[in-house]
Amino acid sequence: MIHVGWQQSPVRAFLTLVSLVASAVWLGCSNNPYPDADDELKVLYTVYVEAPRTLDPAVSYTVGAHKIIGAICETLLEYHYLKRPYELIPGLAVAIPEPVSLEDGRVSYTFELREGVSFQDDPSFALSAAERGGEKMTRLVVAGDYLFELMRIADPRVNSPVMHTFSKIDGFRAFTAKLMSMREDPAFAALPVHEQYRRAGPIKGLIARGDFSFELILSESYPQILYWFAMPFSTAVPWEAVEYYDGEQGRPRFADHPVGSGPYRMTHYDKQFRIVLERDPNWYGLQHPEWKAPGTIYPENPVYGGAAGESLVGQTLAFIDRIEFRREKETVPRFNKFLQGYYDKSGINKESFDTVIQGNKLSPAMAAKGIKLDRVVDLAISYIGFNQEDAVVGRAAGQQGKKLRQAMSLAIDSEEYIEIFLNGRGQPAQSILPPGLYGYDPDYKNAYREVDIPRARSLLIEAGYPSGIDPKTQQPLKLRFDTSATSAAGLIPIRYLVDSWRKIGLNVEVVSTTYNKFQEKIDNKAHQIFQWGWVADYPDPENFLFLLISGMADNKGPNHANYRNPEFDALFDEMTARSDDTVRAEIIQKMLDLLEEERVWIELLNSESYVLYHEWISQYKRPGFEFSTIKYQNIDPKLRAQRRRANNQPIMWPAYLLVLIVLAILAPGVVSMIRERQ
């Protein structure tokens, strides 16, 4: 037996080697970027393009960041997932508070909180664990957490972009002034921030009514304030997390480690590459399913009766176990991975549009792959802005600057821009208000948003720039377009705009920087001409018109044009205090007339979103503006795994050829070895 074994072992070893090589080649042919163990899990794979600057809910004000922190930070109010027009529903609040008129025009709202809601587990709660009787990784959400967050918004050091909005709270500005004054004392400034707030406070219009109720008093009527409690700015924030995550001794900053009470918690954060959220077992929807709270169960569908998801009505959320955000900057590889099934949803890149969409519908080839299309007109606007702090295009230039802006507005063809760069996905904007908002008039025509080159040239003459020539240099007037676009593809639309202005003789230079440097330039008011967009925070015209009030030009607010007009501001204040009626509509029209004449913006377009998603995603309904809806969506991981395998069959002939080559190389040696041993 031993003799026979010696004869056969080289053959056996050879065959084993061949088998291992073949297996390795087979396994190596898979292009799945995720672990096989994830195939059976409900993991949503999605993308982000720009790394978030901050995830601090008091500061963050971008769509990308809100996609992340919206799932982490539960709000007092939220939106019905399915109803349109949009309707607020209670979140962590027991009910939507009713306004109560007080003396001197003040208005009060009382929020009643759900008792028994906990934050996600986090080491920071060790700071207060002793007060609560031992080592604990979490604690209950109480009214003080909301008051603390609103004080953070009032704190200039936090630099919240919505400080102006919340300054309507009675005593808000007085608290800010007192806090800054007390910080001149080094001993006070060295105290933990929550202790500083305690000593400088309270804010007169924020009154805790026990642990689970607080009263909010506004110094004036502002019905839109409730929308702000459906946004992460006003979420409950534990003081422990703000103090613990200070960026010292290896700890991240709070801006990189949000701690909330939402359905998901962050478990991995490498903002340049990958961000992971996992379902939080502490979430009140899971801890208290018996409450059947509106924000924790799948809702009835009052409009789309019989649609997918009807069988889920009343079931407890959230359905998805984990959310993987992967950074993908380039559109083509991003879209290809979607087609392979490695991302669950996608927009449509320009290069693939004609293949994906035919006759304004999903192409048969895409439908055959099980891909679905969702279209929605966004509550959004894209615009070109002029920095009013700039000496040439801003307010300092007076009538000369205004006529220059009017001329440049008449040179931009929005329809052509939409056709060339967006495959027709959008409509030319005539005003700051997108369709679907109160005050939007589909028949309104802006006198400076029809292309009229002769009139533009006449305005340049009136501005003192005949044929676009600067009389100081006798050269075409040189302007600057600041942008964060750095790729060749990203710069093409910018060059289209620049070429449009060249038609009237202007020389506009494109200055391209990284997004963060571009943002710094905006913050420092060092820009001149720029392109920006705005997606609604909530469905009210106030949320667009506020972009150009004076208060939003300070503290890095969203008035990037730095427009300051007392008449506009006064109309805005009058408009915000009213509910929708004819008077409010007249006020809005006056504001639109001012903007039409001033041309601090060139309104470019209102976008229409086309979102593709695979058949294994269910209950997907895209909102027209950003609020977190992931907890309502579902995934069939088995179907996804099947489709991935079917759509990503490895090409095996190179592998088989390689095995044959290995055999051809090794076989003579093995035969020779066997013969020598015989």
mmCIF file with all atom_site columns, N, CA and C in Angstrom, residues 386-431:
data_model
loop_
_atom_site.group_PDB
_atom_site.id
_atom_site.type_symbol
_atom_site.label_atom_id
_atom_site.label_alt_id
_atom_site.label_comp_id
_atom_site.label_asym_id
_atom_site.label_entity_id
_atom_site.label_seq_id
_atom_site.pdbx_PDB_ins_code
_atom_site.Cartn_x
_atom_site.Cartn_y
_atom_site.Cartn_z
_atom_site.occupancy
_atom_site.B_iso_or_equiv
_atom_site.pdbx_formal_charge
_atom_site.auth_seq_id
_atom_site.auth_comp_id
_atom_site.auth_asym_id
_atom_site.auth_atom_id
_atom_site.pdbx_PDB_model_num
ATOM 1   N N  . PHE A 1 386 ? -25.222 86.962  -8.330  1.00 0.00 ? 386 PHE A N  1
ATOM 2   C CA . PHE A 1 386 ? -24.231 88.041  -8.350  1.00 0.00 ? 386 PHE A CA 1
ATOM 3   C C  . PHE A 1 386 ? -23.991 88.488  -6.915  1.00 0.00 ? 386 PHE A C  1
ATOM 4   N N  . ASN A 1 387 ? -22.755 88.438  -6.474  1.00 0.00 ? 387 ASN A N  1
ATOM 5   C CA . ASN A 1 387 ? -22.424 88.860  -5.117  1.00 0.00 ? 387 ASN A CA 1
ATOM 6   C C  . ASN A 1 387 ? -22.583 90.373  -4.998  1.00 0.00 ? 387 ASN A C  1
ATOM 7   N N  . GLN A 1 388 ? -23.521 90.804  -4.172  1.00 0.00 ? 388 GLN A N  1
ATOM 8   C CA . GLN A 1 388 ? -23.785 92.231  -4.038  1.00 0.00 ? 388 GLN A CA 1
ATOM 9   C C  . GLN A 1 388 ? -22.717 92.968  -3.237  1.00 0.00 ? 388 GLN A C  1
ATOM 10  N N  . GLU A 1 389 ? -21.764 92.234  -2.679  1.00 0.00 ? 389 GLU A N  1
ATOM 11  C CA . GLU A 1 389 ? -20.617 92.862  -2.017  1.00 0.00 ? 389 GLU A CA 1
ATOM 12  C C  . GLU A 1 389 ? -19.511 93.198  -3.011  1.00 0.00 ? 389 GLU A C  1
ATOM 13  N N  . ASP A 1 390 ? -19.671 92.735  -4.254  1.00 0.00 ? 390 ASP A N  1
ATOM 14  C CA . ASP A 1 390 ? -18.647 92.958  -5.269  1.00 0.00 ? 390 ASP A CA 1
ATOM 15  C C  . ASP A 1 390 ? -18.771 94.368  -5.853  1.00 0.00 ? 390 ASP A C  1
ATOM 16  N N  . ALA A 1 391 ? -17.634 94.974  -6.136  1.00 0.00 ? 391 ALA A N  1
ATOM 17  C CA . ALA A 1 391 ? -17.625 96.374  -6.581  1.00 0.00 ? 391 ALA A CA 1
ATOM 18  C C  . ALA A 1 391 ? -18.177 96.552  -7.989  1.00 0.00 ? 391 ALA A C  1
ATOM 19  N N  . VAL A 1 392 ? -18.103 95.521  -8.822  1.00 0.00 ? 392 VAL A N  1
ATOM 20  C CA . VAL A 1 392 ? -18.512 95.669  -10.222 1.00 0.00 ? 392 VAL A CA 1
ATOM 21  C C  . VAL A 1 392 ? -19.951 95.215  -10.449 1.00 0.00 ? 392 VAL A C  1
ATOM 22  N N  . VAL A 1 393 ? -20.313 94.052  -9.909  1.00 0.00 ? 393 VAL A N  1
ATOM 23  C CA . VAL A 1 393 ? -21.651 93.513  -10.165 1.00 0.00 ? 393 VAL A CA 1
ATOM 24  C C  . VAL A 1 393 ? -22.588 93.734  -8.982  1.00 0.00 ? 393 VAL A C  1
ATOM 25  N N  . GLY A 1 394 ? -22.107 94.313  -7.892  1.00 0.00 ? 394 GLY A N  1
ATOM 26  C CA . GLY A 1 394 ? -22.909 94.439  -6.682  1.00 0.00 ? 394 GLY A CA 1
ATOM 27  C C  . GLY A 1 394 ? -23.531 95.808  -6.481  1.00 0.00 ? 394 GLY A C  1
ATOM 28  N N  . ARG A 1 395 ? -24.000 96.017  -5.251  1.00 0.00 ? 395 ARG A N  1
ATOM 29  C CA . ARG A 1 395 ? -24.758 97.234  -4.951  1.00 0.00 ? 395 ARG A CA 1
ATOM 30  C C  . ARG A 1 395 ? -23.899 98.500  -5.054  1.00 0.00 ? 395 ARG A C  1
ATOM 31  N N  . ALA A 1 396 ? -22.601 98.369  -4.805  1.00 0.00 ? 396 ALA A N  1
ATOM 32  C CA . ALA A 1 396 ? -21.735 99.541  -4.870  1.00 0.00 ? 396 ALA A CA 1
ATOM 33  C C  . ALA A 1 396 ? -21.707 100.137 -6.270  1.00 0.00 ? 396 ALA A C  1
ATOM 34  N N  . ALA A 1 397 ? -22.006 99.321  -7.268  1.00 0.00 ? 397 ALA A N  1
ATOM 35  C CA . ALA A 1 397 ? -21.995 99.807  -8.659  1.00 0.00 ? 397 ALA A CA 1
ATOM 36  C C  . ALA A 1 397 ? -23.294 100.502 -9.024  1.00 0.00 ? 397 ALA A C  1
ATOM 37  N N  . GLY A 1 398 ? -24.289 100.502 -8.118  1.00 0.00 ? 398 GLY A N  1
ATOM 38  C CA . GLY A 1 398 ? -25.533 101.236 -8.346  1.00 0.00 ? 398 GLY A CA 1
ATOM 39  C C  . GLY A 1 398 ? -26.244 100.825 -9.618  1.00 0.00 ? 398 GLY A C  1
ATOM 40  N N  . GLN A 1 399 ? -26.749 101.838 -10.349 1.00 0.00 ? 399 GLN A N  1
ATOM 41  C CA . GLN A 1 399 ? -27.501 101.570 -11.580 1.00 0.00 ? 399 GLN A CA 1
ATOM 42  C C  . GLN A 1 399 ? -26.627 100.880 -12.628 1.00 0.00 ? 399 GLN A C  1
ATOM 43  N N  . GLN A 1 400 ? -25.366 101.228 -12.637 1.00 0.00 ? 400 GLN A N  1
ATOM 44  C CA . GLN A 1 400 ? -24.458 100.602 -13.607 1.00 0.00 ? 400 GLN A CA 1
ATOM 45  C C  . GLN A 1 400 ? -24.413 99.087  -13.398 1.00 0.00 ? 400 GLN A C  1
ATOM 46  N N  . GLY A 1 401 ? -24.299 98.667  -12.127 1.00 0.00 ? 401 GLY A N  1
ATOM 47  C CA . GLY A 1 401 ? -24.266 97.244  -11.821 1.00 0.00 ? 401 GLY A CA 1
ATOM 48  C C  . GLY A 1 401 ? -25.587 96.564  -12.121 1.00 0.00 ? 401 GLY A C  1
ATOM 49  N N  . LYS A 1 402 ? -26.695 97.264  -11.815 1.00 0.00 ? 402 LYS A N  1
ATOM 50  C CA . LYS A 1 402 ? -28.011 96.659  -12.058 1.00 0.00 ? 402 LYS A CA 1
ATOM 51  C C  . LYS A 1 402 ? -28.244 96.428  -13.553 1.00 0.00 ? 402 LYS A C  1
ATOM 52  N N  . LYS A 1 403 ? -27.923 97.430  -14.366 1.00 0.00 ? 403 LYS A N  1
ATOM 53  C CA . LYS A 1 403 ? -28.129 97.264  -15.812 1.00 0.00 ? 403 LYS A CA 1
ATOM 54  C C  . LYS A 1 403 ? -27.196 96.194  -16.382 1.00 0.00 ? 403 LYS A C  1
ATOM 55  N N  . LEU A 1 404 ? -25.996 96.076  -15.811 1.00 0.00 ? 404 LEU A N  1
ATOM 56  C CA . LEU A 1 404 ? -25.088 95.003  -16.227 1.00 0.00 ? 404 LEU A CA 1
ATOM 57  C C  . LEU A 1 404 ? -25.726 93.639  -15.934 1.00 0.00 ? 404 LEU A C  1
ATOM 58  N N  . ARG A 1 405 ? -26.308 93.499  -14.752 1.00 0.00 ? 405 ARG A N  1
ATOM 59  C CA . ARG A 1 405 ? -26.944 92.227  -14.383 1.00 0.00 ? 405 ARG A CA 1
ATOM 60  C C  . ARG A 1 405 ? -28.151 91.951  -15.273 1.00 0.00 ? 405 ARG A C  1
ATOM 61  N N  . GLN A 1 406 ? -28.922 92.998  -15.569 1.00 0.00 ? 406 GLN A N  1
ATOM 62  C CA . GLN A 1 406 ? -30.087 92.811  -16.438 1.00 0.00 ? 406 GLN A CA 1
ATOM 63  C C  . GLN A 1 406 ? -29.649 92.345  -17.826 1.00 0.00 ? 406 GLN A C  1
ATOM 64  N N  . ALA A 1 407 ? -28.587 92.950  -18.325 1.00 0.00 ? 407 ALA A N  1
ATOM 65  C CA . ALA A 1 407 ? -28.091 92.561  -19.657 1.00 0.00 ? 407 ALA A CA 1
ATOM 66  C C  . ALA A 1 407 ? -27.634 91.108  -19.651 1.00 0.00 ? 407 ALA A C  1
ATOM 67  N N  . MET A 1 408 ? -26.919 90.716  -18.615 1.00 0.00 ? 408 MET A N  1
ATOM 68  C CA . MET A 1 408 ? -26.409 89.332  -18.550 1.00 0.00 ? 408 MET A CA 1
ATOM 69  C C  . MET A 1 408 ? -27.552 88.341  -18.418 1.00 0.00 ? 408 MET A C  1
ATOM 70  N N  . SER A 1 409 ? -28.640 88.744  -17.743 1.00 0.00 ? 409 SER A N  1
ATOM 71  C CA . SER A 1 409 ? -29.802 87.869  -17.609 1.00 0.00 ? 409 SER A CA 1
ATOM 72  C C  . SER A 1 409 ? -30.452 87.624  -18.971 1.00 0.00 ? 409 SER A C  1
ATOM 73  N N  . LEU A 1 410 ? -30.491 88.654  -19.808 1.00 0.00 ? 410 LEU A N  1
ATOM 74  C CA . LEU A 1 410 ? -31.135 88.518  -21.123 1.00 0.00 ? 410 LEU A CA 1
ATOM 75  C C  . LEU A 1 410 ? -30.311 87.680  -22.093 1.00 0.00 ? 410 LEU A C  1
ATOM 76  N N  . ALA A 1 411 ? -29.075 87.363  -21.739 1.00 0.00 ? 411 ALA A N  1
ATOM 77  C CA . ALA A 1 411 ? -28.222 86.591  -22.641 1.00 0.00 ? 411 ALA A CA 1
ATOM 78  C C  . ALA A 1 411 ? -28.265 85.090  -22.370 1.00 0.00 ? 411 ALA A C  1
ATOM 79  N N  . ILE A 1 412 ? -28.894 84.688  -21.288 1.00 0.00 ? 412 ILE A N  1
ATOM 80  C CA . ILE A 1 412 ? -28.887 83.269  -20.894 1.00 0.00 ? 412 ILE A CA 1
ATOM 81  C C  . ILE A 1 412 ? -30.168 82.576  -21.368 1.00 0.00 ? 412 ILE A C  1
ATOM 82  N N  . ASP A 1 413 ? -29.993 81.530  -22.152 1.00 0.00 ? 413 ASP A N  1
ATOM 83  C CA . ASP A 1 413 ? -31.112 80.771  -22.701 1.00 0.00 ? 413 ASP A CA 1
ATOM 84  C C  . ASP A 1 413 ? -31.331 79.510  -21.854 1.00 0.00 ? 413 ASP A C  1
ATOM 85  N N  . SER A 1 414 ? -32.290 79.564  -20.967 1.00 0.00 ? 414 SER A N  1
ATOM 86  C CA . SER A 1 414 ? -32.536 78.433  -20.064 1.00 0.00 ? 414 SER A CA 1
ATOM 87  C C  . SER A 1 414 ? -33.036 77.207  -20.814 1.00 0.00 ? 414 SER A C  1
ATOM 88  N N  . GLU A 1 415 ? -33.896 77.424  -21.799 1.00 0.00 ? 415 GLU A N  1
ATOM 89  C CA . GLU A 1 415 ? -34.442 76.269  -22.537 1.00 0.00 ? 415 GLU A CA 1
ATOM 90  C C  . GLU A 1 415 ? -33.317 75.489  -23.213 1.00 0.00 ? 415 GLU A C  1
ATOM 91  N N  . GLU A 1 416 ? -32.425 76.205  -23.857 1.00 0.00 ? 416 GLU A N  1
ATOM 92  C CA . GLU A 1 416 ? -31.319 75.524  -24.526 1.00 0.00 ? 416 GLU A CA 1
ATOM 93  C C  . GLU A 1 416 ? -30.423 74.833  -23.504 1.00 0.00 ? 416 GLU A C  1
ATOM 94  N N  . TYR A 1 417 ? -30.177 75.490  -22.385 1.00 0.00 ? 417 TYR A N  1
ATOM 95  C CA . TYR A 1 417 ? -29.342 74.906  -21.319 1.00 0.00 ? 417 TYR A CA 1
ATOM 96  C C  . TYR A 1 417 ? -29.954 73.585  -20.840 1.00 0.00 ? 417 TYR A C  1
ATOM 97  N N  . ILE A 1 418 ? -31.262 73.585  -20.638 1.00 0.00 ? 418 ILE A N  1
ATOM 98  C CA . ILE A 1 418 ? -31.932 72.377  -20.140 1.00 0.00 ? 418 ILE A CA 1
ATOM 99  C C  . ILE A 1 418 ? -31.843 71.251  -21.164 1.00 0.00 ? 418 ILE A C  1
ATOM 100 N N  . GLU A 1 419 ? -32.029 71.594  -22.438 1.00 0.00 ? 419 GLU A N  1
ATOM 101 C CA . GLU A 1 419 ? -31.970 70.566  -23.477 1.00 0.00 ? 419 GLU A CA 1
ATOM 102 C C  . GLU A 1 419 ? -30.564 69.996  -23.618 1.00 0.00 ? 419 GLU A C  1
ATOM 103 N N  . ILE A 1 420 ? -29.567 70.876  -23.577 1.00 0.00 ? 420 ILE A N  1
ATOM 104 C CA . ILE A 1 420 ? -28.190 70.422  -23.805 1.00 0.00 ? 420 ILE A CA 1
ATOM 105 C C  . ILE A 1 420 ? -27.645 69.638  -22.623 1.00 0.00 ? 420 ILE A C  1
ATOM 106 N N  . PHE A 1 421 ? -27.871 70.138  -21.419 1.00 0.00 ? 421 PHE A N  1
ATOM 107 C CA . PHE A 1 421 ? -27.178 69.561  -20.258 1.00 0.00 ? 421 PHE A CA 1
ATOM 108 C C  . PHE A 1 421 ? -28.047 68.673  -19.375 1.00 0.00 ? 421 PHE A C  1
ATOM 109 N N  . LEU A 1 422 ? -29.355 68.750  -19.543 1.00 0.00 ? 422 LEU A N  1
ATOM 110 C CA . LEU A 1 422 ? -30.233 67.958  -18.671 1.00 0.00 ? 422 LEU A CA 1
ATOM 111 C C  . LEU A 1 422 ? -31.187 67.074  -19.460 1.00 0.00 ? 422 LEU A C  1
ATOM 112 N N  . ASN A 1 423 ? -30.949 66.945  -20.744 1.00 0.00 ? 423 ASN A N  1
ATOM 113 C CA . ASN A 1 423 ? -31.836 66.124  -21.579 1.00 0.00 ? 423 ASN A CA 1
ATOM 114 C C  . ASN A 1 423 ? -33.299 66.517  -21.420 1.00 0.00 ? 423 ASN A C  1
ATOM 115 N N  . GLY A 1 424 ? -33.532 67.785  -21.221 1.00 0.00 ? 424 GLY A N  1
ATOM 116 C CA . GLY A 1 424 ? -34.910 68.267  -21.117 1.00 0.00 ? 424 GLY A CA 1
ATOM 117 C C  . GLY A 1 424 ? -35.553 68.080  -19.766 1.00 0.00 ? 424 GLY A C  1
ATOM 118 N N  . ARG A 1 425 ? -34.773 67.635  -18.777 1.00 0.00 ? 425 ARG A N  1
ATOM 119 C CA . ARG A 1 425 ? -35.360 67.369  -17.455 1.00 0.00 ? 425 ARG A CA 1
ATOM 120 C C  . ARG A 1 425 ? -35.425 68.653  -16.640 1.00 0.00 ? 425 ARG A C  1
ATOM 121 N N  . GLY A 1 426 ? -36.424 69.438  -16.869 1.00 0.00 ? 426 GLY A N  1
ATOM 122 C CA . GLY A 1 426 ? -36.598 70.673  -16.126 1.00 0.00 ? 426 GLY A CA 1
ATOM 123 C C  . GLY A 1 426 ? -37.408 71.661  -16.928 1.00 0.00 ? 426 GLY A C  1
ATOM 124 N N  . GLN A 1 427 ? -37.664 72.805  -16.330 1.00 0.00 ? 427 GLN A N  1
ATOM 125 C CA . GLN A 1 427 ? -38.352 73.873  -17.037 1.00 0.00 ? 427 GLN A CA 1
ATOM 126 C C  . GLN A 1 427 ? -37.704 75.204  -16.696 1.00 0.00 ? 427 GLN A C  1
ATOM 127 N N  . PRO A 1 428 ? -37.674 76.139  -17.654 1.00 0.00 ? 428 PRO A N  1
ATOM 128 C CA . PRO A 1 428 ? -37.060 77.434  -17.374 1.00 0.00 ? 428 PRO A CA 1
ATOM 129 C C  . PRO A 1 428 ? -37.753 78.122  -16.203 1.00 0.00 ? 428 PRO A C  1
ATOM 130 N N  . ALA A 1 429 ? -36.963 78.671  -15.321 1.00 0.00 ? 429 ALA A N  1
ATOM 131 C CA . ALA A 1 429 ? -37.528 79.356  -14.155 1.00 0.00 ? 429 ALA A CA 1
ATOM 132 C C  . ALA A 1 429 ? -37.767 80.825  -14.485 1.00 0.00 ? 429 ALA A C  1
ATOM 133 N N  . GLN A 1 430 ? -38.918 81.305  -14.099 1.00 0.00 ? 430 GLN A N  1
ATOM 134 C CA . GLN A 1 430 ? -39.247 82.718  -14.309 1.00 0.00 ? 430 GLN A CA 1
ATOM 135 C C  . GLN A 1 430 ? -39.130 83.532  -13.022 1.00 0.00 ? 430 GLN A C  1
ATOM 136 N N  . SER A 1 431 ? -39.155 82.836  -11.892 1.00 0.00 ? 431 SER A N  1
ATOM 137 C CA . SER A 1 431 ? -39.042 83.532  -10.616 1.00 0.00 ? 431 SER A CA 1
ATOM 138 C C  . SER A 1 431 ? -38.344 82.629  -9.615  1.00 0.00 ? 431 SER A C  1
#
